[in-house]
Coordinates of N, CA and C in Angstrom, one line a residue:
X1 N 133.4 101.4 236.1 CA 133.4 102.2 237.3 C 133.2 101.3 238.5
X2 N 134.1 101.4 239.5 CA 134.0 100.6 240.7 C 133.2 101.4 241.7
X3 N 132.0 101.0 241.9 CA 131.1 101.7 242.9 C 131.1 101.1 244.2
X4 N 131.9 100.0 244.4 CA 131.9 99.3 245.7 C 132.5 100.2 246.8
X5 N 133.3 101.2 246.5 CA 133.9 102.0 247.5 C 133.1 103.4 247.7
X6 N 132.1 103.5 246.9 CA 131.4 104.8 246.9 C 130.3 104.8 248.0
X7 N 129.8 105.9 248.3 CA 128.7 106.1 249.2 C 127.5 105.2 248.7
X8 N 126.8 104.6 249.5 CA 125.7 103.6 249.1 C 124.6 104.3 248.4
X9 N 124.5 105.7 248.5 CA 123.4 106.4 247.7 C 123.7 106.4 246.2
X10 N 125.0 106.2 245.9 CA 125.4 106.3 244.5 C 125.3 104.9 243.9
X11 N 124.1 104.4 243.6 CA 124.0 103.1 243.0 C 124.3 103.2 241.5
X12 N 124.5 102.1 240.8 CA 124.8 102.1 239.4 C 123.7 102.8 238.7
X13 N 122.4 102.4 239.0 CA 121.3 103.0 238.4 C 121.2 104.5 238.5
X14 N 121.6 105.0 239.7 CA 121.6 106.4 239.9 C 122.6 107.1 239.0
X15 N 123.8 106.6 239.0 CA 124.9 107.1 238.2 C 124.6 107.1 236.7
X16 N 124.0 106.0 236.2 CA 123.7 105.9 234.8 C 122.6 107.0 234.5
X17 N 121.6 107.1 235.3 CA 120.5 108.1 235.1 C 121.1 109.5 235.2
X18 N 121.9 109.8 236.1 CA 122.5 111.1 236.3 C 123.3 111.5 235.0
X19 N 124.2 110.7 234.6 CA 125.0 111.0 233.5 C 124.3 111.0 232.1
X20 N 123.3 110.1 232.0 CA 122.5 110.1 230.8 C 121.6 111.4 230.7
X21 N 121.0 111.8 231.8 CA 120.3 113.1 231.8 C 121.1 114.3 231.5
X22 N 122.3 114.3 232.1 CA 123.2 115.4 231.8 C 123.6 115.4 230.3
X23 N 123.9 114.3 229.8 CA 124.3 114.2 228.3 C 123.2 114.7 227.5
X24 N 121.9 114.2 227.8 CA 120.8 114.7 227.0 C 120.6 116.2 227.1
X25 N 120.8 116.7 228.3 CA 120.7 118.2 228.4 C 121.7 118.9 227.5
X26 N 122.9 118.5 227.6 CA 124.0 119.1 226.8 C 123.7 119.0 225.3
X27 N 123.2 117.8 224.8 CA 122.9 117.7 223.4 C 121.7 118.6 223.0
X28 N 120.6 118.6 223.8 CA 119.5 119.5 223.5 C 120.0 121.0 223.4
X29 N 120.8 121.4 224.4 CA 121.3 122.8 224.4 C 122.1 123.0 223.1
X30 N 123.0 122.1 222.8 CA 123.9 122.3 221.6 C 123.0 122.4 220.3
X31 N 122.1 121.5 220.2 CA 121.2 121.5 219.0 C 120.4 122.8 218.9
X32 N 119.9 123.2 220.1 CA 119.1 124.4 220.1 C 119.9 125.7 219.8
X33 N 121.2 125.6 219.9 CA 122.1 126.7 219.6 C 122.8 126.5 218.3
X34 N 122.1 125.8 217.4 CA 122.6 125.5 216.0 C 124.0 125.0 216.0
X35 N 124.3 124.1 216.9 CA 125.6 123.3 217.0 C 126.8 124.3 217.1
X36 N 126.5 125.4 217.9 CA 127.6 126.3 218.2 C 127.9 126.1 219.7
X37 N 129.1 126.1 220.1 CA 130.4 126.2 219.3 C 130.6 124.9 218.6
X38 N 131.7 124.8 217.9 CA 132.1 123.6 217.1 C 132.3 122.4 218.1
X39 N 132.2 121.2 217.6 CA 132.2 120.0 218.4 C 133.4 119.9 219.3
X40 N 134.6 120.3 218.9 CA 135.8 120.2 219.8 C 135.7 121.1 221.0
X41 N 135.2 122.3 220.7 CA 135.1 123.3 221.8 C 134.0 122.8 222.8
X42 N 132.8 122.4 222.2 CA 131.7 122.0 223.0 C 132.1 120.7 223.9
X43 N 132.8 119.8 223.3 CA 133.3 118.6 224.0 C 134.2 119.0 225.1
X44 N 135.1 119.9 224.9 CA 136.0 120.4 225.9 C 135.3 121.0 227.1
X45 N 134.2 121.7 226.9 CA 133.4 122.2 227.9 C 132.7 121.1 228.7
X46 N 132.1 120.2 228.0 CA 131.5 119.0 228.7 C 132.5 118.3 229.5
X47 N 133.7 118.0 228.9 CA 134.7 117.3 229.6 C 135.1 117.9 230.9
X48 N 135.2 119.2 231.0 CA 135.6 120.0 232.2 C 134.5 119.7 233.3
X49 N 133.2 119.8 232.8 CA 132.1 119.6 233.8 C 132.1 118.2 234.4
X50 N 132.3 117.2 233.5 CA 132.2 115.8 234.0 C 133.4 115.4 234.9
X51 N 134.6 116.1 234.6 CA 135.8 115.7 235.4 C 136.1 116.5 236.6
X52 N 135.2 117.5 236.9 CA 135.5 118.3 238.1 C 134.2 118.4 238.9
X53 N 134.4 118.5 240.2 CA 133.2 118.7 241.1 C 132.7 120.1 241.0
X54 N 131.5 120.4 241.4 CA 130.9 121.7 241.4 C 131.7 122.6 242.2
X55 N 132.2 122.2 243.3 CA 133.0 123.0 244.2 C 134.3 123.4 243.5
X56 N 135.0 122.5 242.8 CA 136.2 122.9 242.1 C 135.9 123.8 241.0
X57 N 134.8 123.6 240.2 CA 134.4 124.5 239.2 C 134.2 125.9 239.7
X58 N 133.5 126.0 240.8 CA 133.2 127.3 241.4 C 134.5 128.0 241.8
X59 N 135.4 127.3 242.4 CA 136.7 127.9 242.8 C 137.5 128.4 241.6
X60 N 137.6 127.5 240.6 CA 138.4 127.8 239.4 C 137.8 128.8 238.4
X61 N 136.5 128.7 238.2 CA 136.0 129.4 237.0 C 135.0 130.6 237.3
X62 N 134.5 130.6 238.5 CA 133.5 131.7 238.8 C 134.2 133.0 239.3
X63 N 133.5 134.1 239.0 CA 134.0 135.4 239.4 C 134.0 135.4 240.9
X64 N 135.2 135.8 241.5 CA 135.3 135.8 243.0 C 135.1 137.2 243.5
X65 N 134.7 138.1 242.7 CA 134.6 139.5 243.2 C 133.2 139.7 244.0

């Protein structure tokens, strides 16, 4: 990851901490739900979260009513 062009608040340590904590949360959640859904479905959900901004997720997936 090239952080040289990123905002100075996003240090390598910050990014590592952020993504590590997110991954730990997802794993805890998955384990506590008896590994449901299956690994492929769960990975696809995580993949969408990591590859999209909160704003994009809100626009695409949240109920707009």
